Amino acid sequence: METAEEQLIGPLLLARGTIDRSATLRADEAWLERAWADPATRVLVVDNGRTLVRRSGDEVHAVLLTTIDAPPGERYLLGVADGVAYFAVAAPLPGMPNGEVGGEVNGRLSSVMSLRDAPDGQAVPAGLRQAGALLGDRDAGLLVYAVALEAWHTTHDFCPRCGTRTEVRAGGHIRVCPQDSSQHFPRVDPAVIMLIRDADDRCLLARGPQWPEGRLSILAGFVEPGESLEGAVIREVAEEVGIAVANPRYLGSQPWPFPRSLMLGFFAEALTTDLTPDAEEIAEARWFSREELAEALASGEVRLPPAVSIARRLIETWYGRPLEGDW
């Protein structure tokens, strides 16, 4: 029987995609052109990690365009579902000046309105942090996929071997150098994120120097070359707060395309409890019992990561139920 520690409380909100990624179709240029010409095909426009969304009552949906209405830009095949092909296009969001985000005034998007304030049916630009937890499974999956591809493409215009400008191929999943024919694939950076508990079942929370006081989360760090995930958990905790941990146990993963991470969630047991934070990475670190965390949340002394993050799910799994209040 699974214990509460072995099963996350609540879904990982950026790991809910339902689209068949249709990898076998990416290299079929004729199919890609037919799909783009199909009136049923839908396009998600993404610009610097944002897309257009609409609120309808309690639901939020991504704005999906026909290919005729989509602006010009790099195309990425996201997949197929129920016979409908879905693409992303990296381009300025329709109806809005470059660099602005917001609502709509006199039929034109402005930079003053948030998703929460937007009237029903009105298109509003939003990123994954704002809309990821509100979108349905299909749209959340489409957006996280599109954001990840866009982030990679914007930093890989040129061949790392010879500096020649690369070309987009395979439905946006490869860049090819026309000079030396080298192929370059989207990069994913694995990172471990871990909830550490001590012998008294207290949870360790910390904040980075760049965060305001009260904004706390669990520890995390990138996996180094030639390192196991479990080894990364043990090393990162020792480096960041100076304690030894054991028995890392994997609970789940979700993409975190800011810009290209894959977060791998763990619980681990503290063998020591005297904290010596690395000042360059950790501004403060504290142990919390469940009662102490509840009191700190109620008073506003502590704010937790948003529900869209795996950090929040790990904290709530340790706590035993969903918690209120976030960044």
Short mmCIF file of C-alpha atoms in Angstrom, two decimals:
data_model
loop_
_atom_site.label_atom_id
_atom_site.label_comp_id
_atom_site.label_asym_id
_atom_site.label_seq_id
_atom_site.Cartn_x
_atom_site.Cartn_y
_atom_site.Cartn_z
CA MET A 1 0.00 0.00 0.00
CA GLU A 2 1.27 3.46 -0.86
CA THR A 3 1.79 5.90 1.96
CA ALA A 4 0.99 9.61 1.72
CA GLU A 5 4.72 10.21 1.26
CA GLU A 6 4.77 8.03 -1.87
CA GLN A 7 1.94 9.75 -3.69
CA LEU A 8 1.79 13.47 -4.41
CA ILE A 9 -1.24 15.41 -3.22
CA GLY A 10 -2.79 17.08 -6.24
CA PRO A 11 -1.71 17.12 -9.89
CA LEU A 12 1.53 18.48 -11.29
CA LEU A 13 -0.09 21.28 -13.24
CA LEU A 14 2.55 21.65 -15.95
CA ALA A 15 2.64 17.91 -16.65
CA ARG A 16 -0.93 17.46 -17.86
CA GLY A 17 -0.58 17.45 -21.64
CA THR A 18 -3.04 15.30 -23.60
CA ILE A 19 -1.81 15.90 -27.15
CA ASP A 20 -0.11 13.07 -29.06
CA ARG A 21 3.26 14.64 -29.93
CA SER A 22 3.26 12.71 -33.25
CA ALA A 23 7.03 12.52 -33.52
CA THR A 24 6.86 10.32 -36.63
CA LEU A 25 5.18 13.14 -38.56
CA ARG A 26 7.81 15.80 -37.89
CA ALA A 27 10.09 14.79 -40.75
CA ASP A 28 7.23 14.47 -43.26
CA GLU A 29 7.37 17.85 -44.97
CA ALA A 30 4.45 17.02 -47.25
CA TRP A 31 2.27 16.13 -44.25
CA LEU A 32 3.32 19.30 -42.42
CA GLU A 33 2.27 21.42 -45.39
CA ARG A 34 -1.05 19.60 -45.71
CA ALA A 35 -1.70 20.01 -42.01
CA TRP A 36 -0.92 23.72 -42.18
CA ALA A 37 -3.37 24.10 -45.09
CA ASP A 38 -6.13 22.25 -43.22
CA PRO A 39 -8.86 24.65 -41.97
CA ALA A 40 -9.26 22.47 -38.86
CA THR A 41 -5.65 23.01 -37.74
CA ARG A 42 -5.19 25.27 -34.73
CA VAL A 43 -2.28 27.55 -33.84
CA LEU A 44 -1.03 28.79 -30.49
CA VAL A 45 0.93 32.03 -30.85
CA VAL A 46 3.72 32.37 -28.31
CA ASP A 47 5.84 35.46 -27.68
CA ASN A 48 8.54 35.55 -25.01
CA GLY A 49 6.78 32.84 -23.02
CA ARG A 50 3.29 34.35 -23.28
CA THR A 51 0.19 33.53 -25.25
CA LEU A 52 -3.35 34.89 -25.42
CA VAL A 53 -5.95 33.38 -23.07
CA ARG A 54 -9.64 34.03 -22.43
CA ARG A 55 -11.66 33.62 -19.29
CA SER A 56 -15.16 32.17 -19.62
CA GLY A 57 -16.83 32.02 -16.24
CA ASP A 58 -14.62 29.90 -14.04
CA GLU A 59 -12.69 28.45 -16.97
CA VAL A 60 -9.64 29.78 -18.79
CA HIS A 61 -8.79 28.75 -22.35
CA ALA A 62 -5.87 29.41 -24.65
CA VAL A 63 -6.73 31.41 -27.77
CA LEU A 64 -6.19 29.05 -30.72
CA LEU A 65 -6.18 30.54 -34.21
CA THR A 66 -6.64 29.11 -37.66
CA THR A 67 -3.54 29.06 -39.84
CA ILE A 68 -5.03 31.86 -41.96
CA ASP A 69 -5.31 34.11 -38.90
CA ALA A 70 -1.92 33.16 -37.45
CA PRO A 71 0.90 35.72 -37.82
CA PRO A 72 4.08 34.79 -39.71
CA GLY A 73 6.83 33.25 -37.63
CA GLU A 74 8.71 30.04 -36.90
CA ARG A 75 6.35 27.06 -36.77
CA TYR A 76 6.58 24.21 -34.28
CA LEU A 77 4.42 21.09 -34.56
CA LEU A 78 2.94 20.38 -31.13
CA GLY A 79 1.01 17.27 -32.11
CA VAL A 80 -2.35 15.85 -33.08
CA ALA A 81 -5.50 15.11 -31.09
CA ASP A 82 -8.83 13.83 -32.39
CA GLY A 83 -7.67 14.41 -35.95
CA VAL A 84 -6.75 18.05 -35.34
CA ALA A 85 -3.16 19.21 -35.78
CA TYR A 86 -1.79 21.79 -33.35
CA PHE A 87 1.10 24.13 -34.11
CA ALA A 88 2.83 26.92 -32.25
CA VAL A 89 4.06 30.04 -34.00
CA ALA A 90 6.71 32.23 -32.41
CA ALA A 91 5.57 35.77 -33.20
CA PRO A 92 4.23 38.96 -31.58
CA LEU A 93 0.81 38.33 -30.09
CA PRO A 94 -1.97 39.47 -32.44
CA GLY A 95 -3.47 42.86 -31.68
CA MET A 96 -0.77 43.99 -29.32
CA PRO A 97 2.32 46.18 -29.65
CA ASN A 98 5.65 44.42 -29.22
CA GLY A 99 6.71 44.08 -25.61
CA GLU A 100 3.38 45.07 -24.05
CA VAL A 101 1.11 42.84 -22.00
CA GLY A 102 -2.37 43.46 -20.76
CA GLY A 103 -6.03 43.75 -21.67
CA GLU A 104 -8.04 45.39 -24.43
CA VAL A 105 -9.12 48.98 -24.99
CA ASN A 106 -11.27 49.98 -27.98
CA GLY A 107 -10.70 46.60 -29.57
CA ARG A 108 -6.93 46.73 -29.10
CA LEU A 109 -4.89 44.98 -26.46
CA SER A 110 -3.39 47.29 -23.87
CA SER A 111 -0.81 46.89 -21.10
CA VAL A 112 -3.04 47.55 -18.11
CA MET A 113 -5.25 44.52 -17.56
CA SER A 114 -4.48 41.23 -15.82
CA LEU A 115 -6.16 37.90 -16.42
CA ARG A 116 -7.96 38.14 -13.11
CA ASP A 117 -9.48 41.50 -14.03
CA ALA A 118 -10.34 40.72 -17.66
CA PRO A 119 -14.04 40.48 -18.58
CA ASP A 120 -15.37 37.18 -19.88
CA GLY A 121 -14.36 36.47 -23.44
CA GLN A 122 -11.60 39.05 -23.62
CA ALA A 123 -8.17 38.00 -24.84
CA VAL A 124 -5.38 38.70 -22.35
CA PRO A 125 -1.67 37.83 -22.65
CA ALA A 126 -0.41 35.50 -19.94
CA GLY A 127 2.49 33.18 -19.23
CA LEU A 128 2.63 29.82 -17.54
CA ARG A 129 3.05 31.31 -14.08
CA GLN A 130 -0.18 33.30 -14.50
CA ALA A 131 -2.30 30.86 -16.48
CA GLY A 132 -0.70 27.43 -16.15
CA ALA A 133 -2.77 26.42 -13.14
CA LEU A 134 -5.99 27.76 -14.66
CA LEU A 135 -5.85 26.18 -18.12
CA GLY A 136 -7.33 22.78 -18.87
CA ASP A 137 -5.14 19.75 -19.51
CA ARG A 138 -4.92 20.19 -23.28
CA ASP A 139 -4.17 23.91 -23.24
CA ALA A 140 -1.69 23.67 -20.36
CA GLY A 141 0.18 20.96 -22.25
CA LEU A 142 0.20 22.98 -25.47
CA LEU A 143 1.49 26.10 -23.75
CA VAL A 144 4.28 24.45 -21.76
CA TYR A 145 5.43 22.67 -24.93
CA ALA A 146 5.34 25.83 -27.03
CA VAL A 147 7.12 27.93 -24.39
CA ALA A 148 9.89 25.34 -24.07
CA LEU A 149 10.46 25.17 -27.83
CA GLU A 150 10.39 28.94 -28.22
CA ALA A 151 12.94 29.40 -25.42
CA TRP A 152 15.32 26.95 -27.08
CA HIS A 153 14.98 28.37 -30.58
CA THR A 154 15.60 31.95 -29.45
CA THR A 155 19.03 30.97 -28.08
CA HIS A 156 20.13 28.61 -30.85
CA ASP A 157 20.05 30.68 -34.02
CA PHE A 158 23.66 29.86 -34.85
CA CYS A 159 25.66 26.67 -35.21
CA PRO A 160 27.95 26.13 -32.19
CA ARG A 161 30.53 24.53 -34.47
CA CYS A 162 30.97 27.15 -37.19
CA GLY A 163 28.68 30.07 -36.37
CA THR A 164 26.47 29.71 -39.45
CA ARG A 165 22.79 30.59 -38.98
CA THR A 166 20.87 27.35 -38.55
CA GLU A 167 17.59 26.35 -40.19
CA VAL A 168 14.46 24.99 -38.50
CA ARG A 169 13.54 21.43 -39.49
CA ALA A 170 11.38 18.52 -38.30
CA GLY A 171 8.45 20.66 -37.29
CA GLY A 172 10.60 22.81 -35.03
CA HIS A 173 12.37 19.95 -33.23
CA ILE A 174 15.76 20.19 -34.96
CA ARG A 175 17.98 23.02 -36.15
CA VAL A 176 20.34 22.10 -38.99
CA CYS A 177 23.49 23.93 -40.00
CA PRO A 178 23.53 24.41 -43.82
CA GLN A 179 27.33 24.75 -43.73
CA ASP A 180 28.43 21.56 -41.96
CA SER A 181 25.09 19.64 -41.83
CA SER A 182 25.30 19.24 -38.06
CA GLN A 183 21.97 18.71 -36.28
CA HIS A 184 21.05 20.38 -33.01
CA PHE A 185 18.20 19.29 -30.76
CA PRO A 186 16.20 21.07 -28.05
CA ARG A 187 18.05 21.16 -24.74
CA VAL A 188 16.55 20.07 -21.42
CA ASP A 189 18.35 20.74 -18.14
CA PRO A 190 17.51 18.21 -15.38
CA ALA A 191 17.21 19.71 -11.91
CA VAL A 192 16.43 18.02 -8.60
CA ILE A 193 14.06 19.66 -6.15
CA MET A 194 13.80 18.14 -2.71
CA LEU A 195 11.79 18.38 0.45
CA ILE A 196 14.06 17.58 3.40
CA ARG A 197 12.59 16.25 6.65
CA ASP A 198 14.34 15.73 9.95
CA ALA A 199 13.78 13.05 12.61
CA ASP A 200 10.99 15.16 14.14
CA ASP A 201 9.22 15.31 10.76
CA ARG A 202 9.97 19.00 10.33
CA CYS A 203 10.26 20.45 6.82
CA LEU A 204 13.20 22.59 5.67
CA LEU A 205 12.28 25.79 3.81
CA ALA A 206 14.65 28.43 2.49
CA ARG A 207 14.87 31.49 0.25
CA GLY A 208 17.43 32.82 -2.16
CA PRO A 209 19.08 36.23 -1.76
CA GLN A 210 17.07 37.58 -4.70
CA TRP A 211 13.73 36.81 -3.05
CA PRO A 212 11.91 39.15 -0.64
CA GLU A 213 11.57 38.17 3.00
CA GLY A 214 8.83 35.64 3.65
CA ARG A 215 9.00 33.99 0.23
CA LEU A 216 10.14 30.47 1.04
CA SER A 217 10.47 27.24 -0.88
CA ILE A 218 12.34 23.95 -0.79
CA LEU A 219 15.88 23.39 -2.04
CA ALA A 220 16.72 22.70 -5.68
CA GLY A 221 19.70 22.50 -7.99
CA PHE A 222 20.92 21.32 -11.36
CA VAL A 223 22.26 17.83 -11.99
CA GLU A 224 25.93 17.88 -12.91
CA PRO A 225 27.54 15.85 -15.74
CA GLY A 226 28.09 12.21 -14.78
CA GLU A 227 25.94 12.54 -11.66
CA SER A 228 22.92 10.50 -10.58
CA LEU A 229 19.72 12.21 -9.47
CA GLU A 230 20.14 10.85 -5.95
CA GLY A 231 23.73 12.07 -5.86
CA ALA A 232 22.59 15.51 -6.95
CA VAL A 233 20.07 15.65 -4.08
CA ILE A 234 22.72 14.81 -1.49
CA ARG A 235 25.32 17.18 -2.98
CA GLU A 236 23.01 20.17 -3.44
CA VAL A 237 21.67 20.01 0.12
CA ALA A 238 25.18 19.80 1.54
CA GLU A 239 26.34 22.72 -0.60
CA GLU A 240 23.37 24.98 0.08
CA VAL A 241 22.69 24.45 3.80
CA GLY A 242 25.53 22.26 5.07
CA ILE A 243 23.57 19.22 6.25
CA ALA A 244 23.84 15.55 5.35
CA VAL A 245 20.81 13.74 3.93
CA ALA A 246 20.03 10.14 3.02
CA ASN A 247 17.42 7.98 1.29
CA PRO A 248 16.32 10.30 -1.54
CA ARG A 249 12.96 9.04 -2.81
CA TYR A 250 11.58 10.11 -6.17
CA LEU A 251 7.97 11.38 -6.23
CA GLY A 252 7.44 12.90 -9.66
CA SER A 253 8.57 15.34 -12.32
CA GLN A 254 7.29 18.20 -14.41
CA PRO A 255 8.69 20.52 -17.08
CA TRP A 256 9.68 24.00 -15.92
CA PRO A 257 10.54 25.90 -19.12
CA PHE A 258 12.12 28.96 -17.47
CA PRO A 259 13.90 28.51 -19.76
CA ARG A 260 14.48 24.73 -20.12
CA SER A 261 14.43 22.80 -16.84
CA LEU A 262 12.89 19.45 -16.01
CA MET A 263 12.20 19.38 -12.27
CA LEU A 264 12.57 15.98 -10.59
CA GLY A 265 10.97 15.91 -7.15
CA PHE A 266 12.33 14.03 -4.13
CA PHE A 267 11.83 13.54 -0.41
CA ALA A 268 15.01 12.97 1.62
CA GLU A 269 15.84 12.43 5.28
CA ALA A 270 18.13 14.79 7.19
CA LEU A 271 20.93 13.11 9.13
CA THR A 272 22.01 16.43 10.66
CA THR A 273 20.02 19.58 11.43
CA ASP A 274 22.46 22.43 12.14
CA LEU A 275 22.06 24.73 9.14
CA THR A 276 24.99 26.66 7.66
CA PRO A 277 23.55 28.34 4.53
CA ASP A 278 25.79 29.24 1.62
CA ALA A 279 25.39 33.04 1.60
CA GLU A 280 25.65 33.24 -2.18
CA GLU A 281 22.68 30.92 -2.70
CA ILE A 282 20.63 30.97 0.52
CA ALA A 283 19.58 34.08 2.45
CA GLU A 284 17.83 32.10 5.18
CA ALA A 285 16.83 28.52 5.93
CA ARG A 286 14.48 27.32 8.68
CA TRP A 287 12.91 24.14 10.00
CA PHE A 288 9.11 24.13 10.31
CA SER A 289 6.74 21.78 12.05
CA ARG A 290 3.28 21.60 10.51
CA GLU A 291 1.90 23.77 13.30
CA GLU A 292 4.63 26.37 12.85
CA LEU A 293 4.10 26.51 9.09
CA ALA A 294 0.33 26.88 9.51
CA GLU A 295 0.84 29.78 11.92
CA ALA A 296 3.38 31.47 9.65
CA LEU A 297 1.05 31.19 6.66
CA ALA A 298 -1.92 32.52 8.61
CA SER A 299 0.05 35.54 9.84
CA GLY A 300 1.53 36.30 6.41
CA GLU A 301 5.05 35.75 7.69
CA VAL A 302 5.58 33.02 5.08
CA ARG A 303 4.39 32.71 1.49
CA LEU A 304 4.70 29.46 -0.42
CA PRO A 305 5.47 28.77 -4.09
CA PRO A 306 2.49 28.90 -6.47
CA ALA A 307 0.28 25.89 -7.15
CA VAL A 308 1.74 25.56 -10.64
CA SER A 309 5.09 24.49 -9.14
CA ILE A 310 6.22 21.03 -8.08
CA ALA A 311 7.67 22.69 -4.96
CA ARG A 312 4.15 23.46 -3.78
CA ARG A 313 3.03 19.87 -4.38
CA LEU A 314 5.94 18.47 -2.39
CA ILE A 315 5.25 20.81 0.53
CA GLU A 316 1.55 19.96 0.54
CA THR A 317 2.32 16.24 0.34
CA TRP A 318 4.48 16.53 3.46
CA TYR A 319 1.86 18.69 5.18
CA GLY A 320 -0.94 16.25 4.36
CA ARG A 321 -3.41 18.51 2.55
CA PRO A 322 -3.60 21.54 0.22
CA LEU A 323 -2.52 24.87 1.68
CA GLU A 324 -3.74 28.40 1.07
CA GLY A 325 -1.65 31.39 0.04
CA ASP A 326 1.28 31.72 -2.35
CA TRP A 327 3.69 34.19 -3.89
#
